[in-house]
């Protein structure tokens, strides 16, 4: 099956791991993702229906605009991919506009611009909820028109929610399959990328997600697949699941030579 790229650049995106994820995702009528991120799993699976959620309101706002008005969105977003917008002075002006913006359509357009022009495609906010990733200095940022239209077409099968993972898991009914890609457990104190939004996903939340996944599988017969780093902690938390070891390439590094392989787990609750 041909793989489709997401239109967003995304730290921890699952495009490169889709063969492994598809291999272990059970069949079902509806795929539920409480941590949809850029949507690579959504774009590379074939379920009749999708329930896709994220705590990041900017992602869900963007996805809904692309679903409902793809032509208008693409027309407006393309304007910001001109050469005169790919300079640091304009980037910081538009980043400031985004942080002050209350118009949902304009905010969605600016979010795509920032994602494609910022450093490494990171999505990071300060404690005040302001996007604070610096300018990326790319020669010619790619405008993902094809990927946007592909997303809009498939989004007709999906509904999007901005909510906590517990609420999304409560939407699961028999026939559903759940895939969870939570912010990963850090491998070291200097590698903590879990606070990509102002709501930090801490170790207590990690354990709670594992508990809820086990409960869904045992009591409701709803299978749950979870991705995370392969550590002693995650192996302990996912002790009731079937564990699959996989190797992934790091995607966050200022030095391409430092993008080494890391060990990950897929934990399947049945």
Coordinates of N, CA and C in Angstrom, one line a residue, residues 9 35 39 62 68 81 87 93 95 121 125 128 133 136 140 148 155 179 184 193-194 199 211 233 239 258 264 268:
X9 N 4.5 19.3 8.9 CA 5.7 18.7 9.4 C 5.5 18.4 10.9
X35 N -4.8 11.2 20.1 CA -3.6 12.0 19.9 C -3.3 12.1 18.4
X39 N -1.7 13.4 11.7 CA -2.7 12.5 11.0 C -2.1 11.4 10.1
X62 N -7.6 23.8 12.4 CA -7.0 23.7 11.0 C -7.7 22.5 10.3
X68 N -14.0 21.4 5.7 CA -15.2 22.1 5.3 C -15.0 23.0 4.1
X81 N 3.2 31.5 1.1 CA 4.4 30.7 0.7 C 5.1 31.4 -0.4
X87 N 11.3 35.2 5.0 CA 12.4 36.0 5.7 C 12.1 36.1 7.2
X93 N 6.8 38.7 12.4 CA 5.6 39.5 12.4 C 4.3 38.6 12.3
X95 N 4.2 35.4 13.2 CA 4.1 34.6 14.4 C 3.4 35.5 15.5
X121 N 9.9 22.2 12.0 CA 8.5 21.9 12.1 C 8.0 21.6 13.5
X125 N 4.6 25.8 22.5 CA 4.0 27.0 23.1 C 4.7 27.3 24.4
X128 N 2.3 30.9 28.4 CA 1.1 31.7 28.2 C 0.3 31.3 27.0
X133 N 8.3 28.9 18.5 CA 9.4 28.3 17.7 C 10.1 29.3 16.8
X136 N 12.9 29.0 10.7 CA 13.6 27.8 10.3 C 14.7 28.0 9.2
X140 N 13.3 27.2 0.4 CA 12.0 27.3 -0.2 C 11.0 26.4 0.4
X148 N -2.9 18.6 1.1 CA -4.1 19.2 1.7 C -5.3 18.7 1.0
X155 N -11.1 13.3 4.9 CA -11.7 13.9 6.2 C -13.2 13.8 6.1
X179 N -6.1 3.8 18.4 CA -4.6 3.9 18.3 C -4.2 5.2 19.1
X184 N 5.8 11.1 23.9 CA 6.6 9.9 24.4 C 7.3 10.2 25.7
X193 N 10.3 16.1 25.0 CA 9.5 16.9 24.0 C 8.0 16.7 24.4
X194 N 7.7 16.3 25.6 CA 6.3 16.0 25.9 C 5.4 17.3 26.0
X199 N -0.5 21.9 28.0 CA -0.9 20.8 29.0 C 0.1 19.7 28.9
X211 N -3.7 2.2 31.9 CA -4.8 1.6 32.6 C -6.1 1.6 31.9
X233 N 10.3 1.6 32.1 CA 9.1 2.1 32.6 C 7.9 1.7 31.7
X239 N 2.5 -3.9 30.8 CA 2.7 -5.3 31.2 C 1.6 -6.2 30.8
X258 N 23.1 13.4 13.8 CA 22.7 13.0 15.1 C 21.4 12.3 15.1
X264 N 11.5 1.6 20.0 CA 10.2 2.0 20.3 C 9.4 0.7 20.6
X268 N -0.1 -3.7 22.3 CA -1.4 -4.0 21.8 C -2.3 -4.7 22.9

